[in-house]
Amino acid sequence: MHGATVEQLDLVAGGSPELAAAFQTVSDTEAQGLPKFSPRICRKLMHSVVCRAYAQAMLEVCHLVTVAEACGRSPRRYEEFFWDSGPACTAGFRAYVDRELLGEADAAPHVSADYAKVDISYDDGSFAIAYSRMPFLSAMVEFLVTVLGYGELDDLWQTMLSRGPTAASVADTANRLSRLLYGHLKDHLTTAQSHRKFACLVAFLRDLGDGDFGPTAIEDPVVLDFWLARSGKNSSDNVDFRTFASVFRAFVRLRQVLEEVYDFRALRDARPIGPDRAAGEVDPDSIRSLVENIDETENPLVVLRDPPADAIKFLNKTEAADLELLIASGRTGLALPLSFMRCEVFGVAQARISQAQRRKVAPEELRALIEGCVHDDYLERQSRLQKLARHTDRVLLASLEVLATARRPEAVILVAALRPDIDLRPLAKFLIAGDDEGKIVQLDSIAIRERLIAAMACPQTVGPELASLMGEANKALKSLSRQGFGEEETALPSAGDGFASAAQPLIEIRRQLAAFRRKLQGMKLPRGDWEEQYEADSEIFRSQFLLLYGVAA
Amino acid sequence: MTGTWKAFTQDRRALAEQAFDALSTLDEITAAMRARETGERQVGFGDVYAYVNEPGRPMSTRLREALEADDRLRDDLLRLLAKTAGYRCPRSAAAGTKVLESRHGQGFTIRLRPSRAEPSQVYVVIELLDPAAEAPRSLFIAEQQDGLLKQALPEARGGTVQLLAETESDLIRALRNPRSEVFLR
C-alpha cells in the first residue's frame, strides 16, 4: 500500500487506513480516462470484503482467470482481460470475449459463450460466469492486486494455468486465494472495537428498559442521553463515542439492524458453520445479505453518481452533501428527527471544533470557536431542506420534458410521481383506437406508450392539468443551466438514458425529503418550537463541547 | 414485525452484532475515504499496467512517488515487465565490468556506436536476430537504485531499430551500467 496516501487517512476503527486506501484505489482506478468501476460496484465490493463474504467470488475470479487466459494470444492474456478491456461493464466484457475469444475459431475449445454468459468445460466439471457478474469480479481482482500484490496473484494463477486447469484445481486455487485474503484482513479488518460499541449500546438500552428493548426504544432522548453520558468518559475500552454524529450513526445502524434481523429469512436457510455456530459465528453470506438489505445498494445518490446518470448534474456537490445523511439514515431517520437535526447542526459544528483541536489551536481560540461554532440553526437547516425539495421538483420537471420529448416510458412514471392526483381521463382516448371498420381495438403496450407520450408532448390535447404540468416541465428545463440540461445536450439520442435512469432515484429523494419535512413540521418538540429547542440544545451542546475539549471555565 | 432483544435467538443476536459491526466499519471506511477526497487519484496496479503497455505514456509524478514509497508496487512493475517483454537482457554477471558498449539478450543485441558527425552523441542500435519478429516499441532499463527509465522506440527497419542520444544522457548511462536490466517490448 502506498505510504504517502495512507498517512492522509484518518484512523479507521473497524478497518485499517490501508484497507480504506485500498478501496479508494479501486474506486479511483481509471480505464480509457473514465472511472473503471461504478460506485455501485465499489460499494458491492466493500460489502463483500467487510462482511468477509468472498468465498464464492474467489471461485468465480479463478474461473474467470481461465476464461481471460483463453482470450487473445499475447503473453499477458489474463492481464489484458482485466486491465486492457476498458471500463468494467457487462457490455464491455461481452464485446471483449466476442472479439478476442470467439473471433479465434480454435483458440479455446473448452470455453464457449452466449449472450448472457461464458461457459467453461473442464475434464472434471463445468462452470458458467454471467457477463453481468464480471464488473464486480473485475473490481475484486483490482482489490486483490492492490492488497496482495500482482506477484502473489500471478504466482498463484500461473501455477493453476500452467498445469491445465481442472474444476478441482481452480477450486483449490480459489481456496488458497481466500486464505491469502483472510490473512490480510486479519491485520486490517478488526472487529473488536465494533463489538465493544455494540455491547455498550445494548447495555445502555437494556438498563433503560429493565433488561429488554426493541428497535422502537431507540428514540431522540436516548441518543442525546447516551452521548451526554458516554462522550466525556475516558474510553478505557477504546470505544469512541466522543462525537454526537458517531453516536447518532451508531444508533441508526443499531435500529436498522434490530428492525431487519427479526424477520430475516436468510438466517433460517443459512448453513451452520460447524461448531463455531454455537460460539456465535454466522455464515458471512447471511451477514452480507442483511447488510445489503439495510445498506445502500439502491441508494438514490449512488445511482445518480453511476453512469449513465452521472453525465447530468442533477445535484451539485453541496446539494448531494446536504442529502447524504438523510438518505443514509433512510426511514430510521424519520424515527429520530430531532437527533437528525442535532447531528446536522451541532454534529457539523463539532466536526469543526475537532478539526481545530487537531490543528492544536490555543485554548482561548478553541473556546471562541465553541461559542460561535454553529453556522445554521434548526430553522435555517430546514430552509435548506426546503430549497433542496424545490430543486428536486425542478429537476424532476425538467426530466419529464426531456423524457416526454424522447418518447421514453419513464415520462409516465414522472407524471404519476409529480401529480399523483392528476385527472388522467383525457388520456383514456389514447389507450384505444378504432380500426378501419370503426371497431374499437386494443393496442399493444408499445403502441399505447407511444401514443400516450406523444399526447403528453402535445398538451392542448390532454386536458388542462396535464397541459399545465407539461408547461411547467418545459419552463423548468429552460431554467436549468447545468451540465446535461442544455438544448444541444438533451437533444442527443443518448441523453434519454441518463434522465431515464435518474427518474426513480430522484423520485425517491423527493419522497424522502417530503416525508422528513412533514415529520419535522408535525412533531412535538420537548421545548415547544424549533427556536426554543435550538436555544435549549445550544446550551447543552456548548457545555458538553467545553467539557470535552478541555476548555470549561 | 419486530421483536425485542429478549425474544431474539442466540443466532439472531450474533447476526445483529456482526451486521452492526460490518455496517459500522463500512461507515468508517466511507468517512475516511471522503475525508481524503483531494482530487488526486490513488495510484494502483492499473497505472503500472498502462505505463508498461502504452509506449507513449510517460511516468507520472504520482506513479514515480508511489513506486519510490512502495517496494511491492515496484516489484509488481518489474514482474509485469519481465513477463510481458518480448526481449530481456539481465544484469551483467561479469565481475569488474565497469561500463558496457553492447548488451546481448536472447534474440537481440544492443550496440552503442559513437556518432562520427557529433562526438557528443551516441547511436543506440538494436538488432533483432529474427528480422521477421514483431519489433519492440518501448525500451525499459531498470537500475537497482535509480528507478526505471523508459524510451519509446522508432519503427524497425530490416530488423534493426536505431536511435540517437546524448552521450551524457540517462539513457546511455543506464545502458552502459552493467547492473542494469534491459527489457524490450
XYZ file of C-alpha atoms in Angstrom:
738
model
C 0.000 0.000 0.000
C 1.334 3.398 -0.874
C 2.599 5.050 2.283
C 2.120 8.701 1.409
C -1.566 8.376 0.753
C -2.217 6.082 3.678
C -0.967 8.762 6.005
C -3.598 11.138 4.669
C -6.353 8.923 6.005
C -7.749 9.313 9.473
C -7.606 6.227 11.603
C -10.464 3.915 10.847
C -11.727 1.951 13.821
C -13.001 -1.246 12.211
C -10.876 -1.265 9.083
C -7.293 -0.070 8.895
C -6.267 3.042 6.934
C -4.606 0.629 4.491
C -7.928 -1.053 3.841
C -9.666 2.283 3.279
C -6.835 3.292 0.938
C -7.224 0.011 -0.980
C -10.934 0.673 -1.552
C -10.045 4.216 -2.571
C -7.542 2.851 -5.092
C -10.201 0.617 -6.635
C -12.666 3.479 -6.757
C -10.027 5.797 -8.304
C -8.975 3.317 -10.988
C -9.447 4.639 -14.486
C -9.730 2.961 -17.866
C -9.547 4.979 -21.058
C -9.741 8.148 -18.967
C -13.036 7.111 -17.326
C -13.763 5.599 -13.905
C -13.219 1.867 -14.363
C -15.731 0.787 -11.715
C -19.124 2.324 -10.961
C -19.813 3.492 -7.374
C -22.373 0.707 -7.068
C -19.804 -1.957 -7.933
C -17.326 -0.406 -5.491
C -19.957 -0.499 -2.747
C -20.751 -4.134 -3.528
C -17.056 -4.915 -3.271
C -16.907 -3.245 0.145
C -19.914 -5.279 1.309
C -18.227 -8.497 0.242
C -14.907 -7.743 1.886
C -16.168 -6.143 5.080
C -18.667 -8.976 5.663
C -15.922 -11.471 4.734
C -18.362 -12.998 2.258
C -15.914 -13.503 -0.583
C -15.509 -17.295 -0.897
C -17.865 -17.592 -3.891
C -16.304 -14.518 -5.513
C -12.818 -16.060 -5.200
C -14.048 -19.177 -7.005
C -15.631 -17.087 -9.770
C -12.499 -14.938 -10.075
C -10.297 -18.011 -10.561
C -12.649 -19.437 -13.203
C -12.704 -16.033 -14.875
C -8.899 -16.057 -14.993
C -9.088 -19.275 -17.034
C -11.520 -17.531 -19.405
C -9.304 -14.438 -19.535
C -6.261 -16.560 -20.319
C -8.144 -18.192 -23.170
C -8.741 -14.766 -24.730
C -6.090 -13.431 -27.098
C -2.653 -14.826 -27.803
C -0.192 -12.464 -26.171
C 1.898 -13.492 -23.155
C -0.260 -11.315 -20.907
C -3.661 -12.749 -21.654
C -5.423 -12.520 -18.339
C -3.834 -9.162 -17.606
C -5.235 -7.797 -20.875
C -8.688 -9.035 -19.968
C -8.664 -7.227 -16.631
C -6.592 -4.121 -17.418
C -6.944 -3.553 -21.127
C -10.651 -4.050 -21.745
C -11.904 -0.550 -20.865
C -14.367 0.478 -18.134
C -15.697 -2.594 -16.322
C -19.224 -3.049 -17.654
C -21.297 -6.004 -18.822
C -21.338 -4.922 -22.472
C -17.601 -4.227 -22.459
C -16.697 -7.721 -21.261
C -19.160 -9.281 -23.714
C -17.572 -7.362 -26.589
C -14.066 -8.296 -25.414
C -14.896 -12.015 -25.282
C -16.655 -11.810 -28.668
C -13.619 -10.202 -30.221
C -10.742 -11.987 -28.522
C -12.135 -15.445 -27.911
C -14.956 -16.157 -30.267
C -13.163 -14.391 -33.114
C -10.433 -17.042 -32.869
C -12.111 -20.211 -34.097
C -9.802 -22.754 -32.445
C -8.404 -20.562 -29.687
C -10.008 -22.263 -26.704
C -12.409 -25.095 -27.413
C -13.124 -25.528 -23.681
C -14.649 -22.039 -23.454
C -17.901 -21.092 -25.141
C -20.241 -18.171 -24.742
C -23.765 -16.996 -25.403
C -25.267 -13.527 -24.992
C -25.574 -13.782 -21.217
C -22.635 -15.873 -20.046
C -19.400 -17.701 -20.632
C -19.243 -21.479 -20.089
C -16.062 -23.330 -19.242
C -15.811 -27.105 -19.668
C -13.139 -28.894 -17.676
C -12.372 -32.587 -17.732
C -13.947 -32.898 -14.295
C -16.816 -30.420 -14.444
C -18.050 -27.136 -15.816
C -18.656 -23.582 -14.656
C -20.577 -20.589 -16.002
C -19.995 -16.900 -15.381
C -22.581 -14.285 -16.354
C -21.254 -11.180 -18.105
C -23.272 -9.104 -15.636
C -21.140 -10.521 -12.825
C -17.823 -9.648 -14.490
C -17.643 -5.942 -13.482
C -17.854 -6.969 -9.822
C -15.303 -9.768 -10.283
C -13.004 -7.356 -12.088
C -13.269 -4.943 -9.126
C -12.435 -7.862 -6.818
C -9.315 -8.586 -8.899
C -8.332 -4.895 -8.675
C -8.779 -5.051 -4.907
C -6.768 -8.286 -4.633
C -3.908 -6.918 -6.712
C -3.913 -3.804 -4.517
C -3.792 -5.575 -1.169
C -1.881 -8.770 -2.055
C 0.234 -7.608 -4.979
C 0.462 -8.732 -8.574
C 3.404 -11.037 -7.823
C 1.466 -13.072 -5.288
C -1.566 -13.381 -7.570
C 0.471 -14.152 -10.669
C 2.330 -16.961 -8.830
C -0.969 -18.462 -7.814
C -2.663 -18.142 -11.180
C 0.352 -19.194 -13.249
C 0.570 -22.373 -11.181
C -3.123 -23.012 -11.845
C -2.883 -22.221 -15.562
C 0.381 -23.982 -16.330
C -0.946 -27.373 -15.220
C -4.011 -27.149 -17.433
C -6.814 -26.081 -15.106
C -9.462 -28.506 -13.905
C -12.554 -27.695 -11.880
C -10.768 -29.156 -8.857
C -7.539 -27.185 -9.339
C -9.473 -23.962 -9.875
C -11.401 -24.602 -6.641
C -8.129 -25.338 -4.869
C -6.618 -22.077 -6.155
C -9.731 -20.206 -5.017
C -9.309 -21.641 -1.523
C -5.686 -20.534 -1.457
C -6.723 -17.088 -2.575
C -9.393 -16.934 0.139
C -6.780 -17.860 2.720
C -4.423 -15.152 1.455
C -7.158 -12.543 1.698
C -8.228 -13.839 5.098
C -4.632 -13.463 6.277
C -4.523 -9.885 5.025
C -7.853 -8.951 6.589
C -6.812 -10.432 9.933
C -4.494 -7.461 10.303
C -6.612 -4.870 8.523
C -10.217 -5.628 9.405
C -10.635 -5.865 13.126
C -13.970 -6.329 14.794
C -13.118 -5.912 18.478
C -13.947 -2.229 18.672
C -17.280 -2.524 16.854
C -18.198 -5.448 19.089
C -17.485 -3.314 22.164
C -19.508 -0.498 20.638
C -22.430 -2.845 20.080
C -22.174 -4.226 23.616
C -22.068 -0.696 25.008
C -25.229 0.400 23.157
C -27.069 -2.796 24.039
C -26.130 -2.481 27.721
C -27.378 1.119 27.776
C -30.711 0.147 26.218
C -31.132 -2.855 28.498
C -30.586 -0.655 31.546
C -33.208 1.765 30.293
C -35.736 -0.928 29.509
C -35.402 -3.223 32.529
C -33.384 -5.791 30.656
C -35.232 -5.757 27.365
C -35.680 -3.416 24.429
C -36.770 -3.323 20.813
C -35.847 -1.029 17.930
C -38.548 1.481 18.925
C -36.757 2.051 22.234
C -34.166 3.995 20.238
C -35.670 7.482 20.355
C -34.344 11.033 20.306
C -33.892 11.425 24.088
C -31.988 8.125 24.248
C -29.466 9.298 21.643
C -28.792 12.572 23.462
C -28.675 10.954 26.909
C -26.230 8.339 25.706
C -23.955 10.962 24.144
C -24.003 13.084 27.280
C -23.270 10.048 29.424
C -20.574 8.456 27.235
C -18.820 11.167 25.248
C -16.899 12.601 28.184
C -15.777 9.264 29.584
C -12.209 8.115 29.192
C -12.588 5.235 26.861
C -10.536 2.567 28.591
C -12.348 0.076 26.354
C -11.120 2.045 23.302
C -14.673 2.763 22.126
C -15.043 6.262 20.757
C -18.387 7.942 21.341
C -16.934 11.440 21.523
C -18.826 12.936 18.628
C -22.590 13.281 18.523
C -22.516 12.280 14.860
C -20.848 8.942 15.693
C -23.458 8.259 18.384
C -26.310 9.149 16.017
C -24.910 6.920 13.270
C -24.367 4.050 15.714
C -27.970 4.230 16.958
C -29.306 4.494 13.400
C -27.348 1.378 12.430
C -28.454 -0.469 15.589
C -32.089 0.390 14.990
C -31.827 -0.661 11.337
C -30.226 -3.956 12.307
C -32.812 -4.685 15.012
C -35.676 -3.873 12.635
C -34.330 -6.171 9.935
C -32.908 -9.053 11.902
C -36.128 -10.348 13.411
C -37.723 -11.154 10.084
C -34.507 -12.002 8.295
C -35.332 -15.148 6.378
C -31.885 -15.945 5.058
C -30.740 -16.889 8.546
C -33.161 -19.787 8.602
C -31.640 -21.122 5.397
C -28.027 -20.443 6.304
C -25.770 -23.412 6.747
C -24.255 -23.704 10.200
C -20.501 -23.116 10.232
C -19.635 -26.269 12.149
C -19.153 -25.995 15.882
C -18.427 -22.268 15.634
C -22.105 -21.554 15.180
C -22.581 -22.196 18.880
C -19.821 -19.693 19.571
C -21.795 -17.032 17.778
C -20.313 -17.249 14.281
C -22.733 -16.552 11.497
C -22.485 -17.508 7.859
C -20.794 -14.489 6.159
C -23.277 -14.612 3.274
C -26.137 -14.097 5.765
C -24.330 -11.077 7.200
C -23.760 -9.671 3.731
C -27.337 -10.295 2.741
C -28.616 -8.451 5.835
C -26.135 -5.625 5.333
C -27.220 -5.265 1.700
C -30.864 -5.177 2.817
C -30.042 -2.290 5.113
C -27.301 -0.516 3.255
C -27.483 1.491 0.150
C -27.440 -0.997 -2.709
C -30.089 1.180 -4.239
C -29.177 4.435 -2.521
C -30.517 7.018 -4.977
C -27.438 9.205 -4.563
C -25.252 6.261 -5.590
C -27.403 5.663 -8.685
C -27.077 9.333 -9.636
C -23.279 9.038 -9.407
C -23.341 5.956 -11.657
C -23.330 6.069 -15.457
C -25.376 6.983 -17.410
C -26.971 9.389 -14.871
C -23.593 10.829 -13.879
C -23.352 12.643 -17.220
C -26.089 15.007 -15.984
C -25.602 17.290 -12.991
C -28.900 16.680 -11.221
C -27.272 17.628 -7.905
C -24.132 19.646 -7.315
C -21.595 18.706 -4.644
C -23.206 20.817 -1.891
C -26.708 19.542 -2.630
C -25.524 15.933 -2.606
C -23.650 16.508 0.672
C -26.770 18.092 2.197
C -28.749 14.967 1.335
C -26.133 12.413 2.326
C -27.109 11.867 5.970
C -30.852 11.994 5.282
C -30.628 9.359 2.575
C -28.165 7.184 4.513
C -30.460 7.241 7.571
C -33.432 6.236 5.410
C -36.673 5.591 7.236
C -34.749 5.283 10.521
C -34.030 8.988 10.252
C -37.784 9.561 10.386
C -37.868 7.867 13.763
C -35.099 10.114 15.089
C -35.923 13.515 13.570
C -34.595 15.676 16.378
C -31.375 13.656 16.574
C -31.001 14.095 12.825
C -31.353 17.872 13.158
C -28.940 17.907 16.128
C -26.469 15.950 14.040
C -26.830 18.302 11.074
C -26.452 21.426 13.233
C -24.332 20.554 16.282
C -22.652 17.485 14.786
C -21.317 19.589 11.919
C -20.186 22.232 14.435
C -18.393 19.568 16.464
C -16.530 18.418 13.358
C -15.174 21.981 13.001
C -14.106 22.008 16.660
C -12.388 18.612 16.350
C -10.543 19.838 13.289
C -9.353 22.926 15.137
C -8.229 20.778 18.050
C -6.236 18.564 15.687
C -4.572 21.747 14.416
C -3.667 22.393 18.073
C -5.164 25.888 18.272
C -4.749 27.826 21.528
C -7.352 27.153 24.291
C -8.842 30.640 24.056
C -9.223 30.273 20.307
C -10.859 26.889 20.791
C -13.193 28.374 23.383
C -14.183 31.162 20.997
C -14.725 28.605 18.258
C -17.039 26.599 20.518
C -19.025 29.697 21.422
C -19.586 30.525 17.762
C -19.420 27.059 16.251
C -22.946 26.822 14.891
C -23.467 28.264 11.420
C -27.026 27.146 10.692
C -29.711 26.854 13.356
C -32.626 24.406 13.081
C -34.810 26.766 11.063
C -32.020 27.629 8.661
C -31.245 23.947 8.186
C -34.919 23.301 7.456
C -34.940 26.105 4.975
C -32.034 24.400 3.159
C -34.062 21.201 3.070
C -36.941 23.185 1.588
C -34.651 24.605 -1.084
C -33.437 21.105 -1.856
C -37.042 19.911 -2.182
C -37.786 22.752 -4.621
C -34.664 21.965 -6.593
C -35.587 18.277 -6.775
C -39.042 19.222 -8.091
C -37.474 21.436 -10.732
C -35.061 18.734 -11.830
C -37.906 16.193 -11.998
C -39.973 18.551 -14.123
C -37.048 19.171 -16.454
C -36.523 15.406 -16.690
C -40.181 14.992 -17.607
C -39.770 17.402 -20.507
C -36.681 15.573 -21.799
C -38.209 12.116 -21.413
C -41.552 13.068 -22.969
C -39.811 14.625 -25.948
C -37.690 11.476 -26.303
C -40.880 9.309 -26.040
C -39.440 7.443 -23.064
C -41.833 5.462 -20.843
C -40.291 6.934 -17.672
C -42.155 10.149 -18.553
C -45.383 8.477 -17.429
C -43.777 7.474 -14.122
C -42.740 11.077 -13.563
C -46.258 12.363 -14.254
C -47.635 9.933 -11.686
C -44.985 10.963 -9.153
C -45.257 14.707 -9.684
C -49.056 14.876 -9.842
C -50.471 11.701 -8.275
C -53.995 13.216 -8.231
C -53.991 14.491 -11.778
C -57.075 13.786 -13.877
C -55.809 11.311 -16.452
C -59.190 10.727 -18.102
C -58.270 12.840 -21.114
C -55.560 10.289 -21.808
C -58.041 7.401 -21.986
C -58.755 8.059 -25.623
C -55.115 7.321 -26.422
C -55.318 3.833 -24.941
C -57.704 2.520 -27.558
C -58.105 3.145 -31.240
C -60.616 2.351 -33.938
C -59.721 0.020 -36.768
C -60.650 0.584 -40.426
C -64.214 -0.598 -39.813
C -64.629 1.680 -36.823
C -64.402 -1.174 -34.297
C -62.599 -0.486 -31.025
C -59.342 -2.460 -30.875
C -56.831 -2.944 -28.106
C -53.362 -1.590 -28.890
C -50.217 -3.387 -27.847
C -48.269 -1.900 -24.996
C -45.593 -0.225 -27.124
C -48.205 1.466 -29.299
C -50.090 2.647 -26.203
C -46.936 4.074 -24.755
C -46.022 5.833 -27.969
C -49.473 7.375 -28.246
C -49.596 8.396 -24.599
C -46.232 10.052 -24.620
C -46.849 11.695 -27.949
C -50.060 13.102 -26.481
C -48.227 14.356 -23.410
C -45.815 16.246 -25.592
C -48.819 17.918 -27.188
C -50.513 19.439 -24.144
C -53.504 21.008 -25.912
C -54.986 17.556 -26.464
C -54.659 16.183 -22.947
C -56.650 18.439 -20.679
C -55.738 21.484 -18.582
C -53.970 19.749 -15.669
C -51.561 17.717 -17.736
C -51.102 20.625 -20.126
C -50.153 22.839 -17.228
C -47.734 20.221 -15.884
C -46.070 19.914 -19.283
C -45.836 23.684 -19.478
C -44.072 23.742 -16.107
C -41.775 20.958 -17.275
C -40.788 22.948 -20.332
C -40.119 26.043 -18.226
C -38.085 24.050 -15.689
C -35.811 22.640 -18.375
C -35.183 26.101 -19.805
C -34.365 27.456 -16.338
C -31.620 24.933 -15.616
C -28.189 25.838 -16.897
C -26.319 22.850 -15.532
C -24.290 20.195 -17.290
C -26.610 17.872 -19.183
C -29.627 20.211 -19.322
C -28.579 22.304 -22.311
C -30.624 22.281 -25.502
C -27.920 20.518 -27.504
C -27.173 18.010 -24.742
C -30.797 16.990 -24.220
C -31.265 16.602 -27.970
C -28.599 13.891 -28.131
C -30.064 10.395 -28.631
C -28.129 9.151 -25.572
C -29.475 11.874 -23.257
C -32.694 9.961 -22.582
C -30.730 7.121 -20.931
C -29.257 9.391 -18.264
C -32.597 11.041 -17.496
C -34.405 7.696 -17.535
C -32.009 6.070 -15.093
C -32.229 9.097 -12.776
C -36.047 9.212 -12.711
C -36.626 6.664 -9.930
C -33.725 7.841 -7.732
C -34.919 11.442 -7.989
C -38.464 10.390 -7.132
C -37.078 8.527 -4.116
C -35.065 11.565 -2.992
C -38.171 13.717 -3.344
C -40.193 11.193 -1.362
C -37.663 11.024 1.462
C -37.311 14.802 1.602
C -41.078 15.275 1.694
C -41.553 12.594 4.373
C -38.844 14.076 6.546
C -40.084 17.644 6.189
C -43.615 16.512 7.041
C -42.228 14.764 10.098
C -40.399 17.913 11.205
C -43.486 20.064 10.719
C -45.751 17.726 12.643
C -43.528 16.761 15.532
C -43.996 17.780 19.144
C -40.777 19.234 20.414
C -39.772 18.988 24.066
C -39.277 22.766 24.084
C -42.349 23.771 22.115
C -40.999 25.190 18.880
C -37.791 24.974 16.848
C -36.409 28.321 18.066
C -36.855 27.384 21.705
C -35.484 23.943 21.025
C -32.416 25.416 19.358
C -31.777 27.714 22.330
C -32.073 24.845 24.791
C -29.931 22.479 22.728
C -27.291 25.178 22.193
C -26.785 25.337 25.940
C -26.487 21.574 26.249
C -24.088 21.141 23.337
C -21.891 24.139 24.194
C -21.448 22.945 27.786
C -20.594 19.464 26.609
C -18.170 20.725 23.962
C -16.390 22.907 26.548
C -16.106 19.864 28.782
C -14.985 17.520 26.020
C -12.350 19.812 24.582
C -10.900 20.812 27.958
C -11.773 24.489 27.909
C -14.563 24.562 30.501
C -14.355 27.576 32.784
C -42.909 -7.167 12.538
C -40.118 -6.690 15.027
C -39.133 -8.400 18.218
C -37.359 -7.401 21.373
C -33.839 -8.300 22.371
C -35.018 -10.977 24.794
C -37.040 -12.657 22.053
C -34.035 -12.913 19.736
C -32.406 -16.328 19.499
C -28.667 -16.604 20.032
C -28.250 -16.815 16.258
C -30.136 -13.600 15.693
C -28.222 -11.746 18.381
C -24.963 -12.888 16.781
C -26.215 -11.852 13.359
C -27.316 -8.447 14.697
C -23.925 -7.901 16.280
C -21.964 -8.902 13.204
C -24.166 -6.927 10.825
C -23.791 -3.887 13.098
C -20.055 -4.446 13.081
C -19.946 -4.617 9.270
C -22.155 -1.544 8.840
C -20.095 0.476 11.337
C -16.895 -0.495 9.539
C -18.420 0.424 6.175
C -19.448 3.820 7.580
C -15.990 4.455 8.978
C -14.207 3.419 5.807
C -16.561 5.562 3.723
C -15.999 8.541 6.020
C -12.222 8.066 5.816
C -12.418 7.899 2.022
C -14.484 11.092 1.884
C -12.125 12.860 4.270
C -9.199 12.377 1.914
C -11.003 13.414 -1.261
C -8.297 15.715 -2.530
C -8.960 15.418 -6.227
C -5.772 13.383 -6.596
C -6.244 9.818 -7.691
C -4.727 6.985 -5.696
C -2.131 5.138 -7.772
C -2.767 1.446 -8.355
C -1.734 -1.501 -10.469
C -3.827 -0.147 -13.357
C -1.388 2.779 -13.603
C 1.556 0.378 -13.633
C -0.083 -1.680 -16.361
C -0.822 1.386 -18.500
C 2.738 2.686 -18.074
C 4.229 -0.632 -19.157
C 1.862 -1.217 -22.056
C 1.414 2.194 -23.642
C 4.652 3.105 -25.462
C 3.978 6.845 -25.434
C 2.880 7.058 -21.810
C 5.429 8.800 -19.578
C 5.827 8.055 -15.900
C 3.640 10.454 -13.943
C 4.939 12.150 -10.820
C 2.276 10.321 -8.783
C 3.398 6.951 -10.133
C 7.061 7.774 -9.530
C 6.285 8.759 -5.923
C 4.207 5.638 -5.394
C 6.979 3.396 -6.775
C 9.534 5.087 -4.533
C 7.309 4.637 -1.491
C 6.141 1.109 -2.166
C 8.689 -1.630 -2.902
C 5.958 -4.118 -3.675
C 4.466 -1.910 -6.370
C 7.937 -1.588 -7.924
C 8.398 -5.359 -7.768
C 4.991 -5.743 -9.426
C 6.081 -3.419 -12.223
C 9.311 -5.346 -12.830
C 7.460 -8.640 -12.750
C 4.922 -7.387 -15.282
C 7.772 -6.152 -17.475
C 9.634 -9.440 -17.200
C 6.504 -11.387 -18.029
C 5.388 -9.311 -20.957
C 8.660 -8.139 -22.538
C 9.472 -9.820 -25.819
C 13.200 -9.402 -25.178
C 15.147 -9.200 -21.964
C 18.781 -8.688 -21.093
C 19.689 -9.495 -17.490
C 22.222 -7.683 -15.344
C 25.816 -8.440 -16.341
C 27.261 -11.236 -14.268
C 30.847 -10.356 -15.206
C 32.655 -9.096 -12.133
C 34.726 -5.995 -12.518
C 32.981 -4.801 -15.677
C 32.852 -1.027 -15.472
C 30.848 0.057 -18.492
C 29.261 -1.839 -21.340
C 29.308 -0.858 -25.006
C 26.941 -3.618 -26.026
C 24.216 -5.737 -24.439
C 23.203 -9.202 -25.550
C 19.953 -10.927 -24.817
C 18.077 -13.856 -26.263
C 17.175 -12.904 -29.821
C 18.681 -9.407 -29.820
C 21.760 -7.252 -29.387
C 22.101 -3.603 -28.393
C 25.226 -1.751 -29.525
C 26.291 1.778 -28.653
C 28.119 3.458 -31.549
C 29.577 6.938 -31.187
C 28.354 9.337 -33.833
C 31.081 10.407 -36.241
C 29.332 13.624 -37.089
C 28.632 14.651 -33.481
C 31.012 13.274 -30.840
C 28.660 14.195 -28.004
C 26.044 11.758 -29.352
C 25.733 8.004 -29.486
C 23.688 5.711 -31.717
C 21.722 3.036 -29.915
C 21.381 0.175 -32.417
C 19.036 -2.638 -31.522
C 19.384 -5.645 -33.816
C 16.810 -8.393 -33.761
C 18.156 -11.802 -34.729
C 14.847 -12.647 -36.360
C 14.061 -9.699 -38.686
C 10.521 -11.003 -39.138
C 9.781 -10.916 -35.399
C 7.422 -8.280 -34.049
C 9.570 -5.219 -33.366
C 9.589 -3.755 -29.862
C 8.027 -0.332 -29.306
C 9.495 0.523 -25.916
C 12.836 0.119 -24.192
C 12.887 -0.132 -20.390
C 16.022 -0.050 -18.280
C 15.738 -0.953 -14.595
C 18.584 0.041 -12.323
C 18.941 -1.106 -8.755
C 18.822 2.286 -7.094
C 17.814 4.790 -9.697
C 14.444 3.558 -10.713
C 13.228 2.871 -14.136
C 13.804 4.517 -17.478
C 11.514 4.192 -20.467
C 12.234 5.121 -24.060
C 9.717 4.926 -26.895
C 11.360 3.318 -29.939
C 11.123 4.324 -33.593
C 9.973 1.784 -36.170
C 12.314 -1.063 -37.023
C 13.877 -1.344 -40.479
C 15.032 -4.760 -41.579
C 15.095 -5.971 -38.014
C 17.086 -3.000 -36.748
C 15.885 -0.182 -34.517
C 18.155 2.811 -34.295
C 18.018 6.000 -32.244
C 20.380 8.800 -31.386
C 21.039 10.003 -27.843
C 23.353 12.329 -25.978
C 26.424 10.532 -24.617
C 25.756 12.004 -21.165
C 22.063 11.181 -21.175
C 20.420 8.947 -18.578
C 19.569 6.502 -21.346
C 23.206 5.911 -22.374
C 24.438 5.926 -18.796
C 21.840 3.315 -17.847
C 22.559 1.130 -20.885
C 26.272 1.175 -20.051
C 25.579 0.260 -16.414
C 26.330 -3.476 -16.068
C 23.979 -3.665 -13.085
C 21.002 -2.546 -15.122
C 18.410 -4.836 -16.621
C 17.028 -4.158 -20.098
C 13.589 -5.022 -21.396
C 12.233 -4.541 -24.898
C 8.513 -4.769 -25.503
